[in-house]
Coordinates of C-alpha atoms in Angstrom, one line a residue:
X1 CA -135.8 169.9 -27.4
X2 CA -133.8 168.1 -29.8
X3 CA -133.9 164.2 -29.4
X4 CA -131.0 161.9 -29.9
X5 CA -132.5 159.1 -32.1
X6 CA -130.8 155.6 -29.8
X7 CA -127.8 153.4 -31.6
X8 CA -129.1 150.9 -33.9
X9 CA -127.0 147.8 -33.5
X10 CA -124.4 147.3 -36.5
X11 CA -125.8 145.0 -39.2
X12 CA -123.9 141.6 -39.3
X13 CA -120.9 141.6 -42.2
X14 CA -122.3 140.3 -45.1
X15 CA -120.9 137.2 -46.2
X16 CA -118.8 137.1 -49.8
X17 CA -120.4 135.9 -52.7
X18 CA -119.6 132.3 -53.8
X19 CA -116.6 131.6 -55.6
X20 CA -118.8 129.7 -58.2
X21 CA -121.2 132.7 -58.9
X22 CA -118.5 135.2 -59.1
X23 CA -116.5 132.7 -61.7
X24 CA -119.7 132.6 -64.1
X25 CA -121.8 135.9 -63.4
X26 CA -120.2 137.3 -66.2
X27 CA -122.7 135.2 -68.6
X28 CA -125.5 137.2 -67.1
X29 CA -126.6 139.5 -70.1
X30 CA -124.8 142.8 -68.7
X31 CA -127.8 145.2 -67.3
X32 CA -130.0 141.9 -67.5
X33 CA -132.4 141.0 -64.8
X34 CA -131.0 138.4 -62.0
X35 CA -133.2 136.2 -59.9
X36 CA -132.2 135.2 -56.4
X37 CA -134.3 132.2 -55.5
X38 CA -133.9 131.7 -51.6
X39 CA -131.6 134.6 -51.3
X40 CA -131.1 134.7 -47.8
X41 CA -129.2 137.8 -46.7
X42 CA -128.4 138.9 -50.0
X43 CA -125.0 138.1 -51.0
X44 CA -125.8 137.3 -54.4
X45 CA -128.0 140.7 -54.6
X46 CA -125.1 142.6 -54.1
X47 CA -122.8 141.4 -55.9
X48 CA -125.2 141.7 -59.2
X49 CA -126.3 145.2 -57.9
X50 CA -122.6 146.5 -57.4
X51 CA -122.9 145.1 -61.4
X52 CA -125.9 147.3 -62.9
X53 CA -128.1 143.9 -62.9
X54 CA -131.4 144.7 -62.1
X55 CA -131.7 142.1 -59.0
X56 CA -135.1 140.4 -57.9
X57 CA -134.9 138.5 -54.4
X58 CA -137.2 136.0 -52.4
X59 CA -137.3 134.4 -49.0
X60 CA -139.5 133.1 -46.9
X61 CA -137.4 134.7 -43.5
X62 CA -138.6 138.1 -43.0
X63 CA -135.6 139.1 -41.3
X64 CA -133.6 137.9 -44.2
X65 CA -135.7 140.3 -47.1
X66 CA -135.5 143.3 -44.4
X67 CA -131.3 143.0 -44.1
X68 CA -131.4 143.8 -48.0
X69 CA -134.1 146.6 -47.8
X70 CA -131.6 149.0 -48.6
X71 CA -131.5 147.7 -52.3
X72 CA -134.9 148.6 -52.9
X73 CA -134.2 151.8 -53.0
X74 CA -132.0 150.9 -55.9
X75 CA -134.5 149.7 -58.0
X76 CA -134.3 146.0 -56.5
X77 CA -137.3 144.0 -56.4
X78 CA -137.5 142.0 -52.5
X79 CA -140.4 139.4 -52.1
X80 CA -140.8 137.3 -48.6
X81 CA -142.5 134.3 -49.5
X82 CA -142.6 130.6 -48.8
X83 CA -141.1 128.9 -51.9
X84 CA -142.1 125.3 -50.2
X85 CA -145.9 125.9 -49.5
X86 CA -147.4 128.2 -51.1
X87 CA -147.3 128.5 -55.2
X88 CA -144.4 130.1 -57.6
X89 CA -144.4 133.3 -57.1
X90 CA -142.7 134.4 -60.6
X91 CA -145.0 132.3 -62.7
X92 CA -144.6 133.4 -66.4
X93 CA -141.6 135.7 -66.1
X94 CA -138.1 134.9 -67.4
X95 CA -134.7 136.5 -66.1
X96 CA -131.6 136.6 -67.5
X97 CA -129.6 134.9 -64.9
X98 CA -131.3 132.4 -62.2
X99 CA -128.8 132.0 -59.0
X100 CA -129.7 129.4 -56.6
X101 CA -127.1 128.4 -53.9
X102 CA -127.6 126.4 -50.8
X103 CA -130.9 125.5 -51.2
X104 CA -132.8 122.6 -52.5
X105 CA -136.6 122.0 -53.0
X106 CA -136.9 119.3 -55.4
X107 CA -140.8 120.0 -56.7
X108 CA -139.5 123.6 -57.6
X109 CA -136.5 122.3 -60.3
X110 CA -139.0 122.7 -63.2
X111 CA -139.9 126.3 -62.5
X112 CA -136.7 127.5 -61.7
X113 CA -135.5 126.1 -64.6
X114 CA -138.4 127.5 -66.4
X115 CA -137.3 130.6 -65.1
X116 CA -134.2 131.1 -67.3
X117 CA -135.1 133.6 -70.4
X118 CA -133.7 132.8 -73.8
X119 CA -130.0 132.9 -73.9
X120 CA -130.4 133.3 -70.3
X121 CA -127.9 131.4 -67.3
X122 CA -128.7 129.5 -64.2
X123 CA -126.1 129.5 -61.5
X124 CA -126.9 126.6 -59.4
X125 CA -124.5 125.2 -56.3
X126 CA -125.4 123.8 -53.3
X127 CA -125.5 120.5 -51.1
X128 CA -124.2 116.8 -52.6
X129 CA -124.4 113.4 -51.7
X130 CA -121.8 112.6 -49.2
X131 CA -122.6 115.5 -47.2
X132 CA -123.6 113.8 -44.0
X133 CA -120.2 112.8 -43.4
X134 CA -119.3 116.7 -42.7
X135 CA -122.2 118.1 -41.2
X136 CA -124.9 120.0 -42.0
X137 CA -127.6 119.7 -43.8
X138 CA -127.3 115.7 -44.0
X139 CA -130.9 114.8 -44.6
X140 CA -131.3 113.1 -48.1
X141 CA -133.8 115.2 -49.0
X142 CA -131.5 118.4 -48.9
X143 CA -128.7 116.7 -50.7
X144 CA -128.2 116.6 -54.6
X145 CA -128.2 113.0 -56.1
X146 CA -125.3 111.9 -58.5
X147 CA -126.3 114.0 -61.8
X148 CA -129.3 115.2 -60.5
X149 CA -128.1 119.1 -61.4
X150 CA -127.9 117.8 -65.0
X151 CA -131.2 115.3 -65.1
X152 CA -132.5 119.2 -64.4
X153 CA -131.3 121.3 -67.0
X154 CA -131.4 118.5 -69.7
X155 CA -133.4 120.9 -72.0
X156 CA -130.5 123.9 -71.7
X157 CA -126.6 124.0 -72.6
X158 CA -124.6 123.0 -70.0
X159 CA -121.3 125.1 -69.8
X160 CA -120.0 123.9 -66.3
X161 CA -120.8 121.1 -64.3
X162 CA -118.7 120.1 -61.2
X163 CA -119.5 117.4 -58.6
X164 CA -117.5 117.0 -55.6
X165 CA -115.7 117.7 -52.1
X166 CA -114.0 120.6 -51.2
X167 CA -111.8 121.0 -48.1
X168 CA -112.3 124.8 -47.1
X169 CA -114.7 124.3 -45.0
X170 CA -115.2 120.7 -45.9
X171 CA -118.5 119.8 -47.8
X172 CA -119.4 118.0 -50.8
X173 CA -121.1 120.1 -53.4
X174 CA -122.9 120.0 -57.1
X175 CA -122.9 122.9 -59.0
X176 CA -124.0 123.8 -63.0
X177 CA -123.8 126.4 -65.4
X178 CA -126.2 126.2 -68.0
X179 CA -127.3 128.2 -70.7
X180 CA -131.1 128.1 -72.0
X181 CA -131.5 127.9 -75.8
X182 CA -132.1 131.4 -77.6
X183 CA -130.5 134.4 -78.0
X184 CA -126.8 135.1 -79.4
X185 CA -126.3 131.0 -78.8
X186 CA -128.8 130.3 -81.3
X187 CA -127.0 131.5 -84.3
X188 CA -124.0 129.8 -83.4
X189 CA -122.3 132.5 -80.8
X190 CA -121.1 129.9 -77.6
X191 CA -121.4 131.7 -74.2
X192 CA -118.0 133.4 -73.7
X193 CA -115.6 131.0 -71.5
X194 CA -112.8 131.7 -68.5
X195 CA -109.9 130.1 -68.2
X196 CA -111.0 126.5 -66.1
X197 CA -109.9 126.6 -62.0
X198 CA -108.5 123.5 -60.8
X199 CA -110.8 121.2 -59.0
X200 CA -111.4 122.0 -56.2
X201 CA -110.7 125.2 -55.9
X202 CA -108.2 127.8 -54.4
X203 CA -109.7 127.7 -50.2
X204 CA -112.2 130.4 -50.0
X205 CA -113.7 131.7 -46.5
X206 CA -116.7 130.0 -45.7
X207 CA -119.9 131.6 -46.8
X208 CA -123.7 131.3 -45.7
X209 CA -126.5 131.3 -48.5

């Protein structure tokens, strides 16, 4: 007898990448390896993926690494793990891009920064000051500090830097672009630049991590 394996429930729509990630992924090395620190349900990883990036993702929600277990199949590289208590799990490896949105852990700024290879890019948005006033997350400790994103990568070349409120859906955000010394930059080849977006931005639909 033939059995009827039952309906698995649909997986939630995956949210669109952010508008800042997709502006600046282009300075990832193309083919080059992409961190996802805090990935969440893997936005980020597949929008690089879709690219020929070689992606690497961690989380510390189980349920978050299993909604992008199709990518390891693709070569992707998935790692559940708590970022806040236990120790850097990518100690002495370098990617070419780092991409970090909505999320802040202050004692981890060195090592993601750390994490950039030569010539490398971090992509960093998430939470500001001035948060609080719209909702969540409005604990101090989850919200950027005026300059803090550029007290951070003071050792790399910052190509974008943005600090501000945006309206759709409102929120105050800090976001960098920043490229780490080495590579074609070294002998005098600047990162390659887009045209610059008004500030803030065209309304985009909101977007989880």
């Amino acid at each position: 007898m033939l059995l009827t394996p039952a309906p698995q429930p649909p997986r939630p729509p995956l949210h669109p990448p952010s508008d800042w990630v997709v502006r600046w992924s282009h300075l990832a090395r193309p083919g080059g390896t992409v961190l996802d620190v805090a990935c969440g349900p893997g936005r980020h990883l597949v929008w690089f993926h879709r690219r020929n990036h070689r992606v690497t993702g961690v989380d510390r929600s189980p349920e978050a690494i299993e909604s992008v277990a199709p990518l390891a199949s693709g070569g992707a590289e998935l790692l559940q793990a708590d970022l806040e208590s236990g120790p850097w799990p990518f100690a002495g490896r370098r990617f070419d891009a780092v991409v970090v949105t909505h999320y802040l852990w202050r004692p981890l700024l060195p090592a993601i920064v750390a994490a950039v290879a030569p010539g490398g890019v971090l992509i960093y948005e998430t939470f500001a000051d001035g948060q609080a006033a719209h909702g969540r997350p409005s604990r101090p400790e989850f919200l950027l500090r005026p300059g803090e994103l550029l007290q951070a990568c003071a050792g790399l070349r910052v190509v974008a830097y943005e600090d501000g409120f945006l309206s759709q859906p409102p929120r105050c955000v800090q976001r960098i672009v920043a490229v780490a010394p080495g590579g074609s930059e070294a002998a005098g080849d600047p990162p390659p630049l887009e045209p610059l977006a008004a500030w803030p931005p065209a309304p985009s639909p909101a977007a989880g991590r």
